[in-house]
PDB file of C-alpha atoms in Angstrom:
ATOM      1  CA  MET A   1       1.300  -3.055  11.692  1.00  0.00           C
ATOM      2  CA  ARG A   2       1.722  -3.661  15.385  1.00  0.00           C
ATOM      3  CA  ILE A   3       0.065  -6.620  17.153  1.00  0.00           C
ATOM      4  CA  LEU A   4      -0.642  -7.674  20.671  1.00  0.00           C
ATOM      5  CA  LEU A   5      -0.815 -11.545  20.944  1.00  0.00           C
ATOM      6  CA  VAL A   6      -2.204 -12.784  24.237  1.00  0.00           C
ATOM      7  CA  GLU A   7      -1.922 -16.457  24.399  1.00  0.00           C
ATOM      8  CA  ASP A   8      -1.446 -18.721  27.531  1.00  0.00           C
ATOM      9  CA  GLN A   9      -0.120 -21.958  25.734  1.00  0.00           C
ATOM     10  CA  ALA A  10       3.572 -21.055  25.421  1.00  0.00           C
ATOM     11  CA  ASP A  11       4.256 -23.216  22.495  1.00  0.00           C
ATOM     12  CA  MET A  12       1.315 -21.837  20.463  1.00  0.00           C
ATOM     13  CA  GLY A  13       2.106 -18.226  21.368  1.00  0.00           C
ATOM     14  CA  GLU A  14       6.020 -18.599  20.435  1.00  0.00           C
ATOM     15  CA  LEU A  15       4.911 -20.159  17.189  1.00  0.00           C
ATOM     16  CA  LEU A  16       2.456 -17.626  16.344  1.00  0.00           C
ATOM     17  CA  LYS A  17       4.794 -14.800  17.289  1.00  0.00           C
ATOM     18  CA  ARG A  18       7.690 -16.231  15.222  1.00  0.00           C
ATOM     19  CA  ARG A  19       5.338 -16.467  12.189  1.00  0.00           C
ATOM     20  CA  LEU A  20       3.828 -13.208  12.632  1.00  0.00           C
ATOM     21  CA  SER A  21       6.974 -11.484  13.208  1.00  0.00           C
ATOM     22  CA  ARG A  22       7.968 -12.039   9.692  1.00  0.00           C
ATOM     23  CA  GLU A  23       5.399  -9.348   8.599  1.00  0.00           C
ATOM     24  CA  TYR A  24       4.357  -7.440  11.844  1.00  0.00           C
ATOM     25  CA  SER A  25       5.707  -6.070  15.007  1.00  0.00           C
ATOM     26  CA  VAL A  26       4.388  -8.306  17.695  1.00  0.00           C
ATOM     27  CA  ASP A  27       4.299  -8.205  21.338  1.00  0.00           C
ATOM     28  CA  LEU A  28       3.397 -11.540  23.148  1.00  0.00           C
ATOM     29  CA  CYS A  29       2.000 -11.952  26.634  1.00  0.00           C
ATOM     30  CA  GLU A  30       0.525 -15.050  28.319  1.00  0.00           C
ATOM     31  CA  ASP A  31      -2.042 -13.740  30.835  1.00  0.00           C
ATOM     32  CA  GLY A  32      -4.927 -11.095  30.852  1.00  0.00           C
ATOM     33  CA  GLU A  33      -3.280  -8.757  33.794  1.00  0.00           C
ATOM     34  CA  SER A  34      -0.121  -8.659  31.467  1.00  0.00           C
ATOM     35  CA  ALA A  35      -2.347  -7.684  28.434  1.00  0.00           C
ATOM     36  CA  LEU A  36      -3.737  -4.820  30.363  1.00  0.00           C
ATOM     37  CA  ASP A  37      -0.188  -3.552  31.169  1.00  0.00           C
ATOM     38  CA  TYR A  38       0.762  -3.680  27.669  1.00  0.00           C
ATOM     39  CA  LEU A  39      -2.407  -2.002  26.529  1.00  0.00           C
ATOM     40  CA  ALA A  40      -1.789   0.877  29.089  1.00  0.00           C
ATOM     41  CA  VAL A  41       1.603   1.666  27.615  1.00  0.00           C
ATOM     42  CA  TYR A  42       1.413   0.716  23.961  1.00  0.00           C
ATOM     43  CA  THR A  43      -1.075   1.260  21.047  1.00  0.00           C
ATOM     44  CA  TYR A  44      -1.811  -1.627  18.862  1.00  0.00           C
ATOM     45  CA  ASP A  45      -3.521  -2.074  15.384  1.00  0.00           C
ATOM     46  CA  VAL A  46      -4.694  -5.629  16.148  1.00  0.00           C
ATOM     47  CA  ILE A  47      -5.017  -7.602  19.416  1.00  0.00           C
ATOM     48  CA  LEU A  48      -5.355 -11.519  19.157  1.00  0.00           C
ATOM     49  CA  LEU A  49      -6.826 -12.513  22.408  1.00  0.00           C
ATOM     50  CA  ASP A  50      -7.514 -15.850  23.782  1.00  0.00           C
ATOM     51  CA  ILE A  51     -10.516 -16.260  25.940  1.00  0.00           C
ATOM     52  CA  MET A  52      -9.361 -18.867  28.563  1.00  0.00           C
ATOM     53  CA  LEU A  53      -6.390 -16.985  29.988  1.00  0.00           C
ATOM     54  CA  PRO A  54      -5.004 -17.110  33.708  1.00  0.00           C
ATOM     55  CA  ARG A  55      -5.245 -14.369  36.192  1.00  0.00           C
ATOM     56  CA  LEU A  56      -7.945 -12.491  33.999  1.00  0.00           C
ATOM     57  CA  ASP A  57      -9.916 -13.926  31.165  1.00  0.00           C
ATOM     58  CA  GLY A  58     -10.150 -12.791  27.653  1.00  0.00           C
ATOM     59  CA  LEU A  59     -13.560 -11.564  27.992  1.00  0.00           C
ATOM     60  CA  SER A  60     -12.769  -9.506  30.855  1.00  0.00           C
ATOM     61  CA  VAL A  61      -9.773  -8.070  29.041  1.00  0.00           C
ATOM     62  CA  LEU A  62     -12.114  -7.404  26.012  1.00  0.00           C
ATOM     63  CA  LYS A  63     -14.545  -5.476  28.315  1.00  0.00           C
ATOM     64  CA  TRP A  64     -11.729  -3.540  29.749  1.00  0.00           C
ATOM     65  CA  ILE A  65     -10.454  -2.498  26.226  1.00  0.00           C
ATOM     66  CA  ARG A  66     -13.922  -1.358  25.119  1.00  0.00           C
ATOM     67  CA  GLY A  67     -14.657   0.378  28.467  1.00  0.00           C
ATOM     68  CA  LYS A  68     -11.632   2.560  27.725  1.00  0.00           C
ATOM     69  CA  GLY A  69     -12.867   3.568  24.343  1.00  0.00           C
ATOM     70  CA  ILE A  70     -10.161   1.719  22.631  1.00  0.00           C
ATOM     71  CA  ASP A  71     -11.359   0.791  19.120  1.00  0.00           C
ATOM     72  CA  THR A  72      -8.562  -1.417  18.242  1.00  0.00           C
ATOM     73  CA  THR A  73      -9.448  -4.569  16.250  1.00  0.00           C
ATOM     74  CA  VAL A  74      -9.720  -7.592  18.457  1.00  0.00           C
ATOM     75  CA  ILE A  75      -9.848 -11.101  17.053  1.00  0.00           C
ATOM     76  CA  LEU A  76     -10.641 -13.820  19.704  1.00  0.00           C
ATOM     77  CA  LEU A  77      -8.513 -17.062  19.509  1.00  0.00           C
ATOM     78  CA  THR A  78     -10.010 -19.811  21.418  1.00  0.00           C
ATOM     79  CA  ALA A  79     -10.925 -23.597  21.788  1.00  0.00           C
ATOM     80  CA  LYS A  80     -14.502 -22.750  22.684  1.00  0.00           C
ATOM     81  CA  SER A  81     -16.538 -23.303  19.680  1.00  0.00           C
ATOM     82  CA  ALA A  82     -20.135 -23.353  21.096  1.00  0.00           C
ATOM     83  CA  VAL A  83     -22.452 -20.756  19.554  1.00  0.00           C
ATOM     84  CA  GLU A  84     -23.060 -19.007  22.917  1.00  0.00           C
ATOM     85  CA  ASP A  85     -19.317 -18.642  23.280  1.00  0.00           C
ATOM     86  CA  ARG A  86     -18.951 -16.762  20.021  1.00  0.00           C
ATOM     87  CA  VAL A  87     -22.055 -14.717  20.571  1.00  0.00           C
ATOM     88  CA  ALA A  88     -20.685 -13.655  24.045  1.00  0.00           C
ATOM     89  CA  GLY A  89     -17.458 -12.656  22.381  1.00  0.00           C
ATOM     90  CA  LEU A  90     -18.947 -10.760  19.505  1.00  0.00           C
ATOM     91  CA  ASP A  91     -21.583  -8.868  21.687  1.00  0.00           C
ATOM     92  CA  GLY A  92     -18.677  -8.052  23.971  1.00  0.00           C
ATOM     93  CA  GLY A  93     -17.237  -5.923  21.487  1.00  0.00           C
ATOM     94  CA  ALA A  94     -14.822  -8.378  19.436  1.00  0.00           C
ATOM     95  CA  ASP A  95     -14.430  -7.812  15.796  1.00  0.00           C
ATOM     96  CA  ASP A  96     -13.894 -11.539  14.815  1.00  0.00           C
ATOM     97  CA  TYR A  97     -13.592 -15.007  16.167  1.00  0.00           C
ATOM     98  CA  LEU A  98     -11.329 -17.895  15.270  1.00  0.00           C
ATOM     99  CA  VAL A  99     -11.769 -21.369  16.678  1.00  0.00           C
ATOM    100  CA  LYS A 100      -8.635 -23.587  17.465  1.00  0.00           C
ATOM    101  CA  PRO A 101      -7.296 -25.095  15.425  1.00  0.00           C
ATOM    102  CA  PHE A 102      -7.251 -22.608  12.741  1.00  0.00           C
ATOM    103  CA  SER A 103      -5.371 -22.073   9.480  1.00  0.00           C
ATOM    104  CA  TYR A 104      -2.484 -19.473   9.695  1.00  0.00           C
ATOM    105  CA  GLU A 105      -3.341 -18.346   6.193  1.00  0.00           C
ATOM    106  CA  GLU A 106      -6.796 -17.723   7.340  1.00  0.00           C
ATOM    107  CA  LEU A 107      -5.696 -15.636  10.361  1.00  0.00           C
ATOM    108  CA  LEU A 108      -3.430 -13.543   8.226  1.00  0.00           C
ATOM    109  CA  ALA A 109      -6.280 -13.052   5.786  1.00  0.00           C
ATOM    110  CA  ARG A 110      -8.524 -11.816   8.690  1.00  0.00           C
ATOM    111  CA  ILE A 111      -6.131  -9.445   9.956  1.00  0.00           C
ATOM    112  CA  ARG A 112      -5.667  -8.029   6.508  1.00  0.00           C
ATOM    113  CA  ALA A 113      -9.300  -7.766   5.947  1.00  0.00           C
ATOM    114  CA  HIS A 114     -10.057  -5.797   9.104  1.00  0.00           C
ATOM    115  CA  SER A 115      -7.088  -3.610   8.435  1.00  0.00           C
ATOM    116  CA  ARG A 116      -8.730  -2.749   5.102  1.00  0.00           C
ATOM    117  CA  LYS A 117     -11.898  -2.018   6.961  1.00  0.00           C
ATOM    118  CA  LYS A 118     -10.209   0.289   9.432  1.00  0.00           C
ATOM    119  CA  THR A 119      -8.323   2.243   6.754  1.00  0.00           C
ATOM    120  CA  GLY A 120     -11.422   2.281   4.322  1.00  0.00           C
ATOM    121  CA  HIS A 121      -9.691   0.446   1.513  1.00  0.00           C
ATOM    122  CA  LEU A 122     -11.851  -2.041  -0.163  1.00  0.00           C
ATOM    123  CA  THR A 123      -9.174  -4.155  -1.727  1.00  0.00           C
ATOM    124  CA  SER A 124      -5.603  -5.233  -0.956  1.00  0.00           C
ATOM    125  CA  ARG A 125      -4.126  -2.374  -3.236  1.00  0.00           C
ATOM    126  CA  ILE A 126      -3.171   0.935  -1.836  1.00  0.00           C
ATOM    127  CA  VAL A 127      -2.284   3.476  -4.347  1.00  0.00           C
ATOM    128  CA  VAL A 128      -0.622   7.011  -3.820  1.00  0.00           C
ATOM    129  CA  GLY A 129       0.342   8.732  -6.996  1.00  0.00           C
ATOM    130  CA  ASP A 130       2.369   6.293  -9.263  1.00  0.00           C
ATOM    131  CA  LEU A 131       3.180   4.147  -6.144  1.00  0.00           C
ATOM    132  CA  VAL A 132       1.092   0.814  -5.566  1.00  0.00           C
ATOM    133  CA  MET A 133       1.332  -1.549  -2.758  1.00  0.00           C
ATOM    134  CA  ASP A 134      -0.548  -4.855  -2.866  1.00  0.00           C
ATOM    135  CA  THR A 135      -0.850  -5.876   0.946  1.00  0.00           C
ATOM    136  CA  ALA A 136      -1.947  -9.482   0.093  1.00  0.00           C
ATOM    137  CA  ALA A 137       0.843 -10.243  -2.352  1.00  0.00           C
ATOM    138  CA  ARG A 138       3.344  -7.853  -0.201  1.00  0.00           C
ATOM    139  CA  GLN A 139       4.377  -6.334  -3.431  1.00  0.00           C
ATOM    140  CA  VAL A 140       5.479  -2.682  -4.334  1.00  0.00           C
ATOM    141  CA  PHE A 141       5.652  -0.982  -7.552  1.00  0.00           C
ATOM    142  CA  ARG A 142       6.317   2.499  -8.707  1.00  0.00           C
ATOM    143  CA  ALA A 143       5.454   3.441 -12.208  1.00  0.00           C
ATOM    144  CA  GLY A 144       5.040  -0.186 -12.874  1.00  0.00           C
ATOM    145  CA  GLN A 145       8.529  -1.174 -11.650  1.00  0.00           C
ATOM    146  CA  PRO A 146       8.898  -3.535  -8.780  1.00  0.00           C
ATOM    147  CA  ILE A 147      10.587  -2.542  -5.562  1.00  0.00           C
ATOM    148  CA  SER A 148      12.234  -4.945  -3.230  1.00  0.00           C
ATOM    149  CA  LEU A 149      11.797  -3.942   0.519  1.00  0.00           C
ATOM    150  CA  THR A 150      12.873  -5.442   3.682  1.00  0.00           C
ATOM    151  CA  LYS A 151      10.175  -6.142   6.400  1.00  0.00           C
ATOM    152  CA  LYS A 152      10.845  -2.979   8.197  1.00  0.00           C
ATOM    153  CA  GLU A 153      11.024  -0.739   4.978  1.00  0.00           C
ATOM    154  CA  TYR A 154       7.614  -2.308   3.983  1.00  0.00           C
ATOM    155  CA  MET A 155       5.960  -1.606   7.350  1.00  0.00           C
ATOM    156  CA  LEU A 156       7.198   2.018   7.431  1.00  0.00           C
ATOM    157  CA  LEU A 157       6.039   2.507   3.697  1.00  0.00           C
ATOM    158  CA  GLU A 158       2.679   0.935   4.208  1.00  0.00           C
ATOM    159  CA  TYR A 159       2.069   3.458   7.147  1.00  0.00           C
ATOM    160  CA  LEU A 160       2.996   6.317   5.125  1.00  0.00           C
ATOM    161  CA  MET A 161       0.837   5.075   2.230  1.00  0.00           C
ATOM    162  CA  LEU A 162      -2.188   4.869   4.797  1.00  0.00           C
ATOM    163  CA  HIS A 163      -1.737   8.396   5.738  1.00  0.00           C
ATOM    164  CA  PRO A 164      -0.861  10.040   2.316  1.00  0.00           C
ATOM    165  CA  ASN A 165      -0.279  13.948   2.472  1.00  0.00           C
ATOM    166  CA  ARG A 166      -0.273  13.853   6.347  1.00  0.00           C
ATOM    167  CA  ILE A 167       2.680  14.632   8.532  1.00  0.00           C
ATOM    168  CA  VAL A 168       3.705  11.246  10.368  1.00  0.00           C
ATOM    169  CA  THR A 169       5.828  11.558  13.399  1.00  0.00           C
ATOM    170  CA  ARG A 170       9.011   9.739  13.950  1.00  0.00           C
ATOM    171  CA  THR A 171       7.429   8.340  17.295  1.00  0.00           C
ATOM    172  CA  GLN A 172       4.294   7.056  15.357  1.00  0.00           C
ATOM    173  CA  LEU A 173       6.493   5.288  13.060  1.00  0.00           C
ATOM    174  CA  GLU A 174       8.796   3.694  15.614  1.00  0.00           C
ATOM    175  CA  ASP A 175       5.778   2.542  17.694  1.00  0.00           C
ATOM    176  CA  MET A 176       4.348   0.948  14.787  1.00  0.00           C
ATOM    177  CA  ALA A 177       7.289  -1.001  13.500  1.00  0.00           C
ATOM    178  CA  TRP A 178       9.075  -2.036  16.638  1.00  0.00           C
ATOM    179  CA  ASP A 179       7.821  -3.989  19.472  1.00  0.00           C
ATOM    180  CA  SER A 180       8.441  -3.432  23.283  1.00  0.00           C
ATOM    181  CA  SER A 181      11.739  -5.235  23.233  1.00  0.00           C
ATOM    182  CA  PHE A 182      13.276  -2.708  20.837  1.00  0.00           C
ATOM    183  CA  LYS A 183      16.606  -1.294  22.330  1.00  0.00           C
ATOM    184  CA  GLY A 184      18.008   0.488  19.293  1.00  0.00           C
ATOM    185  CA  SER A 185      19.303   3.876  18.559  1.00  0.00           C
ATOM    186  CA  SER A 186      17.089   6.943  18.544  1.00  0.00           C
ATOM    187  CA  ASN A 187      17.588   7.868  14.864  1.00  0.00           C
ATOM    188  CA  ILE A 188      16.604   4.419  13.742  1.00  0.00           C
ATOM    189  CA  VAL A 189      13.481   5.700  11.766  1.00  0.00           C
ATOM    190  CA  ASP A 190      15.476   8.298  10.050  1.00  0.00           C
ATOM    191  CA  VAL A 191      17.868   5.513   8.951  1.00  0.00           C
ATOM    192  CA  TYR A 192      15.312   3.464   7.429  1.00  0.00           C
ATOM    193  CA  ILE A 193      13.646   6.521   5.674  1.00  0.00           C
ATOM    194  CA  ARG A 194      16.864   7.098   4.063  1.00  0.00           C
ATOM    195  CA  TYR A 195      16.642   3.338   2.823  1.00  0.00           C
ATOM    196  CA  LEU A 196      13.363   3.804   1.618  1.00  0.00           C
ATOM    197  CA  ARG A 197      14.068   6.834  -0.161  1.00  0.00           C
ATOM    198  CA  LYS A 198      16.945   5.291  -2.377  1.00  0.00           C
ATOM    199  CA  LYS A 199      14.296   2.653  -3.171  1.00  0.00           C
ATOM    200  CA  ILE A 200      11.087   4.852  -3.833  1.00  0.00           C
ATOM    201  CA  ASP A 201      12.548   8.270  -4.948  1.00  0.00           C
ATOM    202  CA  SER A 202      15.981   7.712  -6.454  1.00  0.00           C
ATOM    203  CA  GLY A 203      15.525   8.008 -10.272  1.00  0.00           C
ATOM    204  CA  TYR A 204      12.323   9.795 -10.138  1.00  0.00           C
ATOM    205  CA  GLU A 205      11.720  13.539 -10.714  1.00  0.00           C
ATOM    206  CA  VAL A 206       9.111  13.646  -8.225  1.00  0.00           C
ATOM    207  CA  LYS A 207      10.416  12.810  -4.654  1.00  0.00           C
ATOM    208  CA  MET A 208       7.434  11.462  -2.683  1.00  0.00           C
ATOM    209  CA  ILE A 209       9.107  11.069   0.736  1.00  0.00           C
ATOM    210  CA  GLN A 210       9.237  14.333   2.258  1.00  0.00           C
ATOM    211  CA  THR A 211      11.040  15.518   5.583  1.00  0.00           C
ATOM    212  CA  ILE A 212       9.159  17.867   7.481  1.00  0.00           C
ATOM    213  CA  HIS A 213      11.721  19.347   9.774  1.00  0.00           C
ATOM    214  CA  GLY A 214      10.906  19.240  13.623  1.00  0.00           C
ATOM    215  CA  GLN A 215       7.745  17.095  13.027  1.00  0.00           C
ATOM    216  CA  GLY A 216       8.450  14.063  10.887  1.00  0.00           C
ATOM    217  CA  TYR A 217       7.689  12.784   7.357  1.00  0.00           C
ATOM    218  CA  ARG A 218       5.087  13.008   4.856  1.00  0.00           C
ATOM    219  CA  LEU A 219       4.367  10.918   1.641  1.00  0.00           C
ATOM    220  CA  GLU A 220       3.157  13.530  -1.099  1.00  0.00           C
ATOM    221  CA  GLY A 221       0.947  12.095  -3.847  1.00  0.00           C
ATOM    222  CA  ILE A 222      -2.579  11.606  -5.007  1.00  0.00           C
ATOM    223  CA  SER A 223      -4.358   8.854  -3.024  1.00  0.00           C
ATOM    224  CA  ASN A 224      -6.330   6.165  -4.699  1.00  0.00           C
ATOM    225  CA  GLU A 225      -9.707   7.946  -3.474  1.00  0.00           C
ATOM    226  CA  LYS A 226      -8.524  11.268  -4.917  1.00  0.00           C
ATOM    227  CA  GLN A 227      -7.721   9.251  -8.313  1.00  0.00           C
ATOM    228  CA  ASN A 228     -11.162   7.810  -8.342  1.00  0.00           C
ATOM    229  CA  HIS A 229     -12.803  11.265  -8.071  1.00  0.00           C
ATOM    230  CA  LYS A 230     -10.735  12.395 -11.017  1.00  0.00           C
ATOM    231  CA  ILE A 231     -12.117   9.565 -13.313  1.00  0.00           C
TER     232      ILE A 231
END
């Protein structure tokens, strides 16, 4: 998951970025106009947006986002706790609202909840064939056996599991798992897919991660929705 964090308080912004970066790919900017620059170039899964920003306030940024038809989840982070402020943000197109100071654990829970809503999953479990991911506990199992993954491996696998039986391009995977500061090699996605294959497919007759030459990768299996239809 890729997150844009827009926060003008430098200490809080750096702290949040450092903590969020343990699990997600995060870009940080400190004013509204810079946020528009990022949004003009990159695609995000979640935008964490302060309201009181220099150069362009958060509600104006939100208006621009929705005016462009961008349906990315927007969670407002602000010290403004009056009811009318919350109403203005939600009526302006925000998906959620957190008043500072807030619990970091609550922020993570809200990010996960909105992610489930976007992807149509009702719980924190994603199931594809005999592969199971618990996004709350950040645990992965295949055929009941636990699999230990690095942060990047987990992010790539989560994206593949959210798009089962569909071709996912290398560009989509790179854009999702690496932030704007990434200056790595052009085959970084292929390298991590090889790591994933060793952990996910090694020792199993059914190989789930398939290479679609000239296009990208596909995770083959039966999604949890299809499994439910079979029951």
